[in-house]
mmCIF file of C-alpha atoms in Angstrom:
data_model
loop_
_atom_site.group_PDB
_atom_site.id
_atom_site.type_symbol
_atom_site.label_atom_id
_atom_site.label_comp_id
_atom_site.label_asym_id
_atom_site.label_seq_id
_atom_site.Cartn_x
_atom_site.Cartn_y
_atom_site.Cartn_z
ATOM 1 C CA UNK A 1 42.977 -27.742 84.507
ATOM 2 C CA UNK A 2 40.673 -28.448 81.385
ATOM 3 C CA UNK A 3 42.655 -26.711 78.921
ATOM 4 C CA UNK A 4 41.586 -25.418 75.189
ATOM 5 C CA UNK A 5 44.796 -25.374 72.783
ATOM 6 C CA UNK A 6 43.626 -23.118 70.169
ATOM 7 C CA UNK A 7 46.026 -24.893 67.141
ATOM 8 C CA UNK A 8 46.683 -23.305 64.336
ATOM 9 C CA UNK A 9 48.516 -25.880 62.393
ATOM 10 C CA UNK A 10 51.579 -24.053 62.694
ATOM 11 C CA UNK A 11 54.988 -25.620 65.088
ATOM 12 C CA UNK A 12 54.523 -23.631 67.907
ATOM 13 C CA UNK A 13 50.689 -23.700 68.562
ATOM 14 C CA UNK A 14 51.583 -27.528 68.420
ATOM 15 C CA UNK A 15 54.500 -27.653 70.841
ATOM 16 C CA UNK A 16 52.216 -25.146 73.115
ATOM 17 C CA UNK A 17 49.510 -28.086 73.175
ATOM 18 C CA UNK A 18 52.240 -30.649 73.538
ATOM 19 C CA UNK A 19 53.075 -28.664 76.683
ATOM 20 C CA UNK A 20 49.815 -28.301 78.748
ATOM 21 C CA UNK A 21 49.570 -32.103 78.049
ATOM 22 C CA UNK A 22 53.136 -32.488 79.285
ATOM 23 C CA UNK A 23 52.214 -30.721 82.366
ATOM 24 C CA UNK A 24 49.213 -32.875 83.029
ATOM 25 C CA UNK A 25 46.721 -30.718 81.919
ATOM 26 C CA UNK A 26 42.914 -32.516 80.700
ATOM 27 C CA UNK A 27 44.202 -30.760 76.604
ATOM 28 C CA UNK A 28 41.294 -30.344 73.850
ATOM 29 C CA UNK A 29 42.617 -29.021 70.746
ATOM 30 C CA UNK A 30 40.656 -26.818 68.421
ATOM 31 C CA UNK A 31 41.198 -25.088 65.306
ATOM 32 C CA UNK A 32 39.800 -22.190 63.897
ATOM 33 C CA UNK A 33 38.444 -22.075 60.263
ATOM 34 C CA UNK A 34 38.694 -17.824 59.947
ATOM 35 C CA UNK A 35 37.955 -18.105 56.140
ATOM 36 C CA UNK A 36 34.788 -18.633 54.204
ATOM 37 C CA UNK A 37 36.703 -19.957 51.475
ATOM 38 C CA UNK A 38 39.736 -21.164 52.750
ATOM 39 C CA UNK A 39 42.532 -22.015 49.954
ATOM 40 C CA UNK A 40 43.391 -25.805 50.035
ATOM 41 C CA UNK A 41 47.564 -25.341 49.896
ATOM 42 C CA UNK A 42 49.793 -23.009 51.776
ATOM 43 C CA UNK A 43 52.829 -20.702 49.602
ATOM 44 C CA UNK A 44 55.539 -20.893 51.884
ATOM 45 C CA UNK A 45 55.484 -18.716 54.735
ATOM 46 C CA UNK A 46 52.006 -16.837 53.084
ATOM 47 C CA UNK A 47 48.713 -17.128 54.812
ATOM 48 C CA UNK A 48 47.353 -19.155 57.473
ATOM 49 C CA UNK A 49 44.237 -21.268 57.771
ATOM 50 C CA UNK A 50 43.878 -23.395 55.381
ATOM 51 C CA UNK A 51 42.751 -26.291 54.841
ATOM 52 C CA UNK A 52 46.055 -27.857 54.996
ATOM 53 C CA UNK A 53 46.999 -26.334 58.383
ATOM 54 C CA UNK A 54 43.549 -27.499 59.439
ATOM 55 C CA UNK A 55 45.254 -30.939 58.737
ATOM 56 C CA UNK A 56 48.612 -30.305 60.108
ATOM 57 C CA UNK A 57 46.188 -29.440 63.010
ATOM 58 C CA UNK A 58 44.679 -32.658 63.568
ATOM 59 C CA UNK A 59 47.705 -34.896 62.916
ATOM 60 C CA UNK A 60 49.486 -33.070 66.033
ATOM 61 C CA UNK A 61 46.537 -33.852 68.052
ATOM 62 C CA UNK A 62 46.524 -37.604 66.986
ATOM 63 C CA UNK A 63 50.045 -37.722 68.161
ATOM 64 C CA UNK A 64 49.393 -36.118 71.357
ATOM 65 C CA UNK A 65 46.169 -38.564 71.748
ATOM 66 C CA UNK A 66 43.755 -35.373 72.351
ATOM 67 C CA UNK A 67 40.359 -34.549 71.265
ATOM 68 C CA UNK A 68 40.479 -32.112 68.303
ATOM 69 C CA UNK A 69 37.729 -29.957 66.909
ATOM 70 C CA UNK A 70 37.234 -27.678 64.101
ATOM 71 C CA UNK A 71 35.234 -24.259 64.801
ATOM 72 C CA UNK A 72 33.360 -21.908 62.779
ATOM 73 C CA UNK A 73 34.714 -18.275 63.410
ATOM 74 C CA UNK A 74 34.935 -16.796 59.574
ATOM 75 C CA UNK A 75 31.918 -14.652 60.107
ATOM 76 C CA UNK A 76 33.083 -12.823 63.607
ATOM 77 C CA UNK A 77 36.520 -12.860 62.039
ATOM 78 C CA UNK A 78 35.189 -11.186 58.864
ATOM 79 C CA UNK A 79 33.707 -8.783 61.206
ATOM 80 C CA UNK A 80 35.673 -7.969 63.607
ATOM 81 C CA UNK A 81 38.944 -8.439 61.994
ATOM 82 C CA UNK A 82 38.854 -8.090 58.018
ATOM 83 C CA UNK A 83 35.850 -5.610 57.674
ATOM 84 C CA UNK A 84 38.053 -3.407 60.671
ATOM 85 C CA UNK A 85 41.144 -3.686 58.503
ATOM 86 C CA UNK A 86 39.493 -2.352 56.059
ATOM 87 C CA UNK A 87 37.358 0.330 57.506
ATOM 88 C CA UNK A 88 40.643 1.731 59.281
ATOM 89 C CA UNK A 89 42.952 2.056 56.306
ATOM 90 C CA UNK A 90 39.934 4.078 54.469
ATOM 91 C CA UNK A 91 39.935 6.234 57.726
ATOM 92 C CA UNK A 92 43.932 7.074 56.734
ATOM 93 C CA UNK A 93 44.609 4.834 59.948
ATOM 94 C CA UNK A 94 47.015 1.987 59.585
ATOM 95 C CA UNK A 95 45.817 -1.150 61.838
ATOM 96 C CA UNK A 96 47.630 -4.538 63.333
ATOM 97 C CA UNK A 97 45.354 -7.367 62.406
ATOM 98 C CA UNK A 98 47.146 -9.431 64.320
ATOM 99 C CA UNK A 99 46.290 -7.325 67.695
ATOM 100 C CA UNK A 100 42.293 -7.177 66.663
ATOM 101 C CA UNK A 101 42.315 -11.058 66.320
ATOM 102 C CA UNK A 102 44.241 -11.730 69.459
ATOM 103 C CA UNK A 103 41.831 -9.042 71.524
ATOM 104 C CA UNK A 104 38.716 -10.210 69.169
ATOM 105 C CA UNK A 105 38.883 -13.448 68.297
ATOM 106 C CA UNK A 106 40.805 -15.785 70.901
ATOM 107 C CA UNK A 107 40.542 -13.874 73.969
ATOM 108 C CA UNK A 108 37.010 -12.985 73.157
ATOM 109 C CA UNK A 109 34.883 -15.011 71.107
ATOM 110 C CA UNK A 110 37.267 -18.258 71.384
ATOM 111 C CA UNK A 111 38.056 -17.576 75.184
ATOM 112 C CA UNK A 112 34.367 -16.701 75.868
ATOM 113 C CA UNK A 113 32.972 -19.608 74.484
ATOM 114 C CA UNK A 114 35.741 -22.173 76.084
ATOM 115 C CA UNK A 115 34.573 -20.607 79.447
ATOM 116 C CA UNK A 116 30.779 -21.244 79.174
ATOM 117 C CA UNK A 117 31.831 -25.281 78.070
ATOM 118 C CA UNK A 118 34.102 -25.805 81.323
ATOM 119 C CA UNK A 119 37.065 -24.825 80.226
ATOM 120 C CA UNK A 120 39.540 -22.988 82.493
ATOM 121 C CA UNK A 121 42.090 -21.414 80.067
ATOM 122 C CA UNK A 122 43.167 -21.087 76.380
ATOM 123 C CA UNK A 123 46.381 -21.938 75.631
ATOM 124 C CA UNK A 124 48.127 -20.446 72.452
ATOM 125 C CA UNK A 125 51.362 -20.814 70.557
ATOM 126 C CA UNK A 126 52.090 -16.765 71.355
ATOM 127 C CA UNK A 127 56.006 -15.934 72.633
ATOM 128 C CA UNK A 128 54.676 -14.387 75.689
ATOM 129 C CA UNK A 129 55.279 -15.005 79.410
ATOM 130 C CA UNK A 130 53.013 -14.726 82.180
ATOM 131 C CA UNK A 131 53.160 -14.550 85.975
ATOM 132 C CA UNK A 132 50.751 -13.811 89.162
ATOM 133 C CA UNK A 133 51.918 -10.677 91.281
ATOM 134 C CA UNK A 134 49.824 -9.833 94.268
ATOM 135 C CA UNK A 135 47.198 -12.067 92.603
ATOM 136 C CA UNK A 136 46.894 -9.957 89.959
ATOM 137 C CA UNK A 137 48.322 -11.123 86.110
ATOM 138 C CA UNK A 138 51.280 -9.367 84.700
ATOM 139 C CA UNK A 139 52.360 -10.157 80.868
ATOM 140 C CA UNK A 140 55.791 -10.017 80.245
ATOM 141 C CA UNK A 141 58.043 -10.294 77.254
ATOM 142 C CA UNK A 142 59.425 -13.842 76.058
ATOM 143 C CA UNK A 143 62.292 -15.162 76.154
ATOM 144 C CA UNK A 144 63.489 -14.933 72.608
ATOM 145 C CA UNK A 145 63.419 -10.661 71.669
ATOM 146 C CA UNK A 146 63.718 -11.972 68.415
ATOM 147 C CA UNK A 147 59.637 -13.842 68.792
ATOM 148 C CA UNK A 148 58.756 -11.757 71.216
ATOM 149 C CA UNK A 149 54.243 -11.098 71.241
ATOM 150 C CA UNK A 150 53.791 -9.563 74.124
ATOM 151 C CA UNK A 151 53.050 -5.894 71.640
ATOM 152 C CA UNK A 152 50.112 -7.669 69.824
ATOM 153 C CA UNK A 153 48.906 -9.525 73.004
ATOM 154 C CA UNK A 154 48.853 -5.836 75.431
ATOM 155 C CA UNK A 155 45.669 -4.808 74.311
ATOM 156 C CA UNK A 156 43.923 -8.031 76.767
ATOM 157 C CA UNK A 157 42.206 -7.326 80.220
ATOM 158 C CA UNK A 158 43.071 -8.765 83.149
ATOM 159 C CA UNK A 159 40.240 -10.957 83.052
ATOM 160 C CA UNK A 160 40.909 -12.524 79.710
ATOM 161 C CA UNK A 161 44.934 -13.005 81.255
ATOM 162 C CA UNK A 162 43.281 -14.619 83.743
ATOM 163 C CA UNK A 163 42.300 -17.701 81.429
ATOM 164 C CA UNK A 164 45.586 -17.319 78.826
ATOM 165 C CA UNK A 165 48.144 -20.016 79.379
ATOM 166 C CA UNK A 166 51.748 -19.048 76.899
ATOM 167 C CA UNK A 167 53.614 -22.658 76.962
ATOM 168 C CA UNK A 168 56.523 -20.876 74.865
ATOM 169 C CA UNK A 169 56.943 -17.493 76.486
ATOM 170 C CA UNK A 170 60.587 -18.980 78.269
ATOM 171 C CA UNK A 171 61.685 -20.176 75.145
ATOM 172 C CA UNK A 172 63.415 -19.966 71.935
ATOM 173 C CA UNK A 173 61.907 -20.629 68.558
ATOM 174 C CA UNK A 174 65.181 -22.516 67.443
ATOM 175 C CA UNK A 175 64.754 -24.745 70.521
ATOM 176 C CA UNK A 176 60.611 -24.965 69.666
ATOM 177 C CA UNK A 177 61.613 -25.899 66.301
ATOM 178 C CA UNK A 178 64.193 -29.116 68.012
ATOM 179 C CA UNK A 179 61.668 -30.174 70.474
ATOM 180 C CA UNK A 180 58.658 -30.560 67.657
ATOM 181 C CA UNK A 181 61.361 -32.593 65.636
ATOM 182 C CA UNK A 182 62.235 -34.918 68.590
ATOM 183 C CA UNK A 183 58.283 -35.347 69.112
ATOM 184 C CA UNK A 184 58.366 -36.313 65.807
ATOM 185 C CA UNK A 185 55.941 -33.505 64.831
ATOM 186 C CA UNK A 186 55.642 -32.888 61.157
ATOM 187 C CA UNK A 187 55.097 -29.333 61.596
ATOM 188 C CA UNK A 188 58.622 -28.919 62.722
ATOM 189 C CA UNK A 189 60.165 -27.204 59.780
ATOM 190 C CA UNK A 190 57.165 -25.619 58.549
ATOM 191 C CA UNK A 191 57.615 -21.672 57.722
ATOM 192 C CA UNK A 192 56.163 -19.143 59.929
ATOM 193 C CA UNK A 193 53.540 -17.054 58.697
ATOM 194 C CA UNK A 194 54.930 -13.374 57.840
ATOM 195 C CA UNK A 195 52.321 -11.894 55.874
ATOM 196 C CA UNK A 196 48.507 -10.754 57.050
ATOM 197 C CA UNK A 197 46.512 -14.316 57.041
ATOM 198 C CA UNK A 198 43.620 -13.335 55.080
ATOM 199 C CA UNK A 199 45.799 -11.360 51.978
ATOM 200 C CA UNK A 200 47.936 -14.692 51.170
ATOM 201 C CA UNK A 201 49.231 -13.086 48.264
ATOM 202 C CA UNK A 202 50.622 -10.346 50.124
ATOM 203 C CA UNK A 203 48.951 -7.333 47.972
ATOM 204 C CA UNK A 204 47.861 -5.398 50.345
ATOM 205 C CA UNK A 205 46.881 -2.641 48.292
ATOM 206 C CA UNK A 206 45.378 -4.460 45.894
ATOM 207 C CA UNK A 207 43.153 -6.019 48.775
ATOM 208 C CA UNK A 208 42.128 -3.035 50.006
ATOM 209 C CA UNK A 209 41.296 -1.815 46.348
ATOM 210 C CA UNK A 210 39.354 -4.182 45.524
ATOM 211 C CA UNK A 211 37.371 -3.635 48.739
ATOM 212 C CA UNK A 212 37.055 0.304 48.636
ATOM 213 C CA UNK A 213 37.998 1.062 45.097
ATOM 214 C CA UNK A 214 39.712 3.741 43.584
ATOM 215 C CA UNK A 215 39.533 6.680 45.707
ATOM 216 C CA UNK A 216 41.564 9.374 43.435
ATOM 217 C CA UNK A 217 43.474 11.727 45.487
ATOM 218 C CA UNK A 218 46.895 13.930 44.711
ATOM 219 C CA UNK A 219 50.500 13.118 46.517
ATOM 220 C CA UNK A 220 51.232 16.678 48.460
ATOM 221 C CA UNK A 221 54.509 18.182 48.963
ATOM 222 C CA UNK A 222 54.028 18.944 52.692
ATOM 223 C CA UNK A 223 56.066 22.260 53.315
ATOM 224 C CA UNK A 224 55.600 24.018 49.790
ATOM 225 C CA UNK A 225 52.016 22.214 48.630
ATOM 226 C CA UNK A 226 52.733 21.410 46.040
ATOM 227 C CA UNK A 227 51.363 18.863 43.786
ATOM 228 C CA UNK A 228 53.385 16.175 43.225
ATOM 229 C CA UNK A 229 51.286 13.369 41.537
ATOM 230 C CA UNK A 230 48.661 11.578 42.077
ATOM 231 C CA UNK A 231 47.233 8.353 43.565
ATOM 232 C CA UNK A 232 43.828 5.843 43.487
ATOM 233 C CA UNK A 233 43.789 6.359 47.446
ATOM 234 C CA UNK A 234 44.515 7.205 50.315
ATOM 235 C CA UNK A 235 44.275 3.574 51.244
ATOM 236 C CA UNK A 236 47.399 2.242 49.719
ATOM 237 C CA UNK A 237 48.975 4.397 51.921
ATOM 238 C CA UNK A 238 50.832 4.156 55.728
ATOM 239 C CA UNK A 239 52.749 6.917 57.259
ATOM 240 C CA UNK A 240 56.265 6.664 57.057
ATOM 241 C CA UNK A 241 56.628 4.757 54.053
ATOM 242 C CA UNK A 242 58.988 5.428 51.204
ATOM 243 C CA UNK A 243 58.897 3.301 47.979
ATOM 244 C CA UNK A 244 55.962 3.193 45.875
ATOM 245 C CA UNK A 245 54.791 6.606 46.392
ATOM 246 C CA UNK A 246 54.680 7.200 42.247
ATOM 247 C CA UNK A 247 56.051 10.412 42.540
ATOM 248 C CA UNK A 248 56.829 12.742 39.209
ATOM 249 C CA UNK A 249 58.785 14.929 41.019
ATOM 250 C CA UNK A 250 61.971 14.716 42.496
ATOM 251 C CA UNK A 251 63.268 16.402 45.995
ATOM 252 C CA UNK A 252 64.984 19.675 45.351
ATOM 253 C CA UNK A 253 67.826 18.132 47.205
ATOM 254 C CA UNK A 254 67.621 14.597 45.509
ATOM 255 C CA UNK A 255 66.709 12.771 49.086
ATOM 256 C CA UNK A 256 64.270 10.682 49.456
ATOM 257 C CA UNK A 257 60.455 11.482 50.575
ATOM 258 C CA UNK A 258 57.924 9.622 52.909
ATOM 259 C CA UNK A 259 54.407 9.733 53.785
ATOM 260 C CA UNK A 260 54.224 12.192 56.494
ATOM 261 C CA UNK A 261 50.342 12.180 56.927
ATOM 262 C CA UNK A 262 46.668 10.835 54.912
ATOM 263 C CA UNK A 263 43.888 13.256 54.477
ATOM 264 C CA UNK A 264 40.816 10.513 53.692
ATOM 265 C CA UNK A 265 37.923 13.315 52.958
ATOM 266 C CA UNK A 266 40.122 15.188 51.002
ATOM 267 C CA UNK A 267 42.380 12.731 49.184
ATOM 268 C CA UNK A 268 45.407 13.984 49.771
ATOM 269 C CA UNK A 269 48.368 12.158 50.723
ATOM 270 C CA UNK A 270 51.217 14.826 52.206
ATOM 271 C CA UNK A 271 54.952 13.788 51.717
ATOM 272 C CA UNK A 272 58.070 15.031 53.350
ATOM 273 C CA UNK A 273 61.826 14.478 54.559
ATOM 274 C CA UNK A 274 62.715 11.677 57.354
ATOM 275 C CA UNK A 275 63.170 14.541 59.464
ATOM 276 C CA UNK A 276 59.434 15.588 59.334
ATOM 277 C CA UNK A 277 58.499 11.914 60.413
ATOM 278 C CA UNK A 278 60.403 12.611 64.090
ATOM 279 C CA UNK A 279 57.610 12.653 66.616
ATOM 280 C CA UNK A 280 58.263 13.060 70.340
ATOM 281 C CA UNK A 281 54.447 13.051 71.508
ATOM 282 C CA UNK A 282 51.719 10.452 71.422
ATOM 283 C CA UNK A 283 47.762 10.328 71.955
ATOM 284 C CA UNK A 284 46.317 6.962 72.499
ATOM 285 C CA UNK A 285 42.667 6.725 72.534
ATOM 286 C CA UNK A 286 40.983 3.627 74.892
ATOM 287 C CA UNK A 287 43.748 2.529 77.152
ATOM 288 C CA UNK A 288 44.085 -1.214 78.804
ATOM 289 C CA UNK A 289 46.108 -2.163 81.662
ATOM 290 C CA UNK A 290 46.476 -5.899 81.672
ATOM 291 C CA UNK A 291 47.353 -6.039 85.359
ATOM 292 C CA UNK A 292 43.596 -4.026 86.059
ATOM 293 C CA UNK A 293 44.901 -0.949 87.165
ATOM 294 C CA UNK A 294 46.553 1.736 85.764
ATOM 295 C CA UNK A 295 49.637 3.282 86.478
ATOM 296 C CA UNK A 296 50.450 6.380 88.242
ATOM 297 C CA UNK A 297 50.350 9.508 86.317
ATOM 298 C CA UNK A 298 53.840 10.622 85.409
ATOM 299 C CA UNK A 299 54.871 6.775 84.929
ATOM 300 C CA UNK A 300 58.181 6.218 84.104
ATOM 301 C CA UNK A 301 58.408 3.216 80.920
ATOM 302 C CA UNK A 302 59.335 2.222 77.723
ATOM 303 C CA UNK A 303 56.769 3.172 75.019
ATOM 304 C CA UNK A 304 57.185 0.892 71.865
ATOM 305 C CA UNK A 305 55.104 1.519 68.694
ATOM 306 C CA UNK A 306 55.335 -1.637 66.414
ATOM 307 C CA UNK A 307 55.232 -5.049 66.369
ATOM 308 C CA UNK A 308 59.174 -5.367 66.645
ATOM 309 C CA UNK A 309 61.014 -2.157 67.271
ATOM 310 C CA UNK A 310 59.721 1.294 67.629
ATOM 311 C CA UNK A 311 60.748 1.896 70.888
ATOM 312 C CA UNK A 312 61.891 5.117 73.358
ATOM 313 C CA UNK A 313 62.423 5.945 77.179
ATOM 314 C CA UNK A 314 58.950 8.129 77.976
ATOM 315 C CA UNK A 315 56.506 9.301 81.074
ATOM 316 C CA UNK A 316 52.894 8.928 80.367
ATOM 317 C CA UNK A 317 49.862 9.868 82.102
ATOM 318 C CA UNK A 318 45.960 9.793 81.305
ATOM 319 C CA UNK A 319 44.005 12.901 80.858
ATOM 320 C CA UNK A 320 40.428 12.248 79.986
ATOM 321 C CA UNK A 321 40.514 8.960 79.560
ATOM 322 C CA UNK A 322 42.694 8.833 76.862
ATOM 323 C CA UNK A 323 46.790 8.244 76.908
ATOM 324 C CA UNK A 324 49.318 10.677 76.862
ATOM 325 C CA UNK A 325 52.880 9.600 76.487
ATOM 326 C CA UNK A 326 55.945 11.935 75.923
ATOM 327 C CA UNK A 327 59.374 10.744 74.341
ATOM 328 C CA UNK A 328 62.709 11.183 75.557
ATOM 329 C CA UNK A 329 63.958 10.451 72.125
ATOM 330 C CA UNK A 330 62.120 11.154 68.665
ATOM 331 C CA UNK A 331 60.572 7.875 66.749
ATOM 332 C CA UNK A 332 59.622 8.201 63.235
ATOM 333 C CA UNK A 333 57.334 6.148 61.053
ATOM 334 C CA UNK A 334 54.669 6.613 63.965
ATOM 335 C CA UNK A 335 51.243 5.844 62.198
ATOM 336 C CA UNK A 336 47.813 6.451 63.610
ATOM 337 C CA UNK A 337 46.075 3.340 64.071
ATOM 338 C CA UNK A 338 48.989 0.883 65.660
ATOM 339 C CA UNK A 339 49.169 0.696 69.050
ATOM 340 C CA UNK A 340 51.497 2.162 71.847
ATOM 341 C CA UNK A 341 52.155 0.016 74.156
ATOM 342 C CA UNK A 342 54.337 0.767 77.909
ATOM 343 C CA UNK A 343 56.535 -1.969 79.265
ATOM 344 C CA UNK A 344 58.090 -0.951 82.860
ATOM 345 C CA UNK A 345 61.357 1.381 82.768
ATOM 346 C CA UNK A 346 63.500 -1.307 84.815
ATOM 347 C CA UNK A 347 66.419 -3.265 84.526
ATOM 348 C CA UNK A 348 64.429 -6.200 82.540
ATOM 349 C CA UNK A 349 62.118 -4.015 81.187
ATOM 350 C CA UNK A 350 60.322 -6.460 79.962
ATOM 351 C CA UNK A 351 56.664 -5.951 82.243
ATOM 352 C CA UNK A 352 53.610 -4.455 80.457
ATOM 353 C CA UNK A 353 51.904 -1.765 81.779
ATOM 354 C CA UNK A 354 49.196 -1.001 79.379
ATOM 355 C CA UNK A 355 48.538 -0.331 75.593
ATOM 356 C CA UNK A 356 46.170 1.990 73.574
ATOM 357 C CA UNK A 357 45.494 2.801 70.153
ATOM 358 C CA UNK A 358 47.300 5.509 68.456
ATOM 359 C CA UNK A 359 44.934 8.612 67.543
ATOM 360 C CA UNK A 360 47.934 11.551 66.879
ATOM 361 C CA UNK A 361 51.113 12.452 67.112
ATOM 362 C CA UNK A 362 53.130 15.568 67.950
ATOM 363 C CA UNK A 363 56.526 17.223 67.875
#
């Protein structure tokens, strides 16, 4: 197949390319420049795109003796990525950047546009597996829990699965990290990127400040209403967080508080016990079932609400086109805005059956 590695200068985007040429595949790499402005040095394991993993890009692709391009995406990723971030923590919703550039980004604009040149898929560095059932695409968990993707990648269609290609989904990063060394890949040690790629400096607050400004607002005891200090908005907020809250006054029985829920038109931010964070019901607004179909109604699964963790025995069904999903056992720290995404209840457990976007939460 005529492959497009989308490289991000990173080890595994560079063993995934290494891959598809390994299995014969005709391999073009391409990275994406996401940033206006991008910064010319990395800090460690902060940010992404620069214009040193633009380089770290290209030398891979020398070694692998493939064509390697640079593409223009900072305005749709502005646009579909940063100016959502923002727009959704304003809202008192708490997004996953990395889930709008994976549905946005390269299995939209980057997927669309390596279709209409001739290209058949787009292969990424993600720790995903994938597999044909019936002829239709099922996405599964990888191989290493620990890496596993397949949360930020459940939000694709079937026909965007259709052209995805994961070289790394049956593997381990450790054993990545050994292969890129005996390729002789420079890459092989570099850190992984923890941190959201466009706030390097890992203030996220102080990002979103300086895009929104202070939006003044009081901290609200949530059973007694209380007034318990005060804060510049509602924005530097995320349900079910604990430190930083700036309160002045302390729990009557000395434990600690969390952010139980945001209130954007009115400011205030309402604060309570772990105990109040225990949710046993979830309403997810636009579902996607990567295999095309939805399940049953009543579906036995696994519902998982973050990135890594986050996860419960449930049944869901969909009423009115949005979906409903009840817990067996109480998660807290469940913040409008992420996604919940079903993986199969079976022994693997590891098959997903669909995703949406978390709109509220109930006891």
């Amino acid at each position: 197949m005529r492959v497009l590695a989308a490289m991000s200068g990173g080890v595994d985007s560079a063993v995934a390319a290494a891959r598809a040429v390994d299995a014969g595949h005709d391999v073009t790499g391409v990275h994406l420049a996401l940033s206006a402005k991008p910064g010319t040095l990395r800090t460690g394991a902060r940010g992404c795109c620069t214009v040193e993993d633009a380089h770290d890009a290209r030398r891979v692709a020398d070694i692998l003796g493939i064509p390697f391009y640079v593409w223009d995406f900072a305005e749709r990723f502005t646009e579909d990525v940063v100016d959502d971030f923002v727009a959704e923590y304003a809202a008192g919703r708490t997004p996953n950047p990395c889930l709008k550039c994976n549905e946005r980004i390269k299995f939209a604009a980057l997927l669309d546009k390596a279709v209409a040149l001739g290209f058949d898929a787009v292969a990424t560095g993600h720790y995903a597996r994938l597999s044909l059932v019936d002829g239709r695409p099922e996405l599964r968990r990888s191989a290493d829990d620990g890496k596993d993707q397949s949360y930020v990648l459940a939000s694709l269609r079937e026909d965007q699965l259709r052209h995805a290609m994961f070289p790394l989904g049956g593997s381990v990063k450790s054993a990545v990290r050994a292969e890129a060394t005996e390729r002789g890949l420079a890459v092989a040690d570099k850190p992984d990127s923890h941190d959201i790629c466009f706030i390097p400096d890992g203030d996220t607050r102080g990002f979103l400040t300086k895009h929104l400004g202070e939006r003044p607002g009081a901290l609200v005891d949530a059973e007694t209403g209380a007034v318990l200090g005060a804060h510049a908005g509602v924005h530097g907020f995320t349900v079910g967080q604990r430190h930083g809250l700036g309160l002045r006054v302390p729990a009557a029985d000395g434990r600690p508080r969390y952010v139980l829920s945001l209130e954007p038109v009115s400011g205030n931010v309402r604060v309570g016990s772990a105990e109040r964070l225990a949710v046993r019901e979830i309403v997810g607004a636009a579902p996607t079932w990567p295999s095309g179909a939805a399940p049953a109604d009543g579906v036995r699964c696994v519902a998982q609400v973050r990135a890594h963790g986050g996860t419960a025995p449930a049944v869901a069904s969909t009423v009115d086109g949005q979906l409903m999903v009840r817990l067996d056992d109480e998660l807290r720290g469940v913040a409008p805005g992420q996604a919940v995404v079903l993986y199969r209840e079976d022994p693997d457990g590891d098959v997903v059956l669909g995703s949406a976007t978390i709109v509220s939460t109930g006891s």
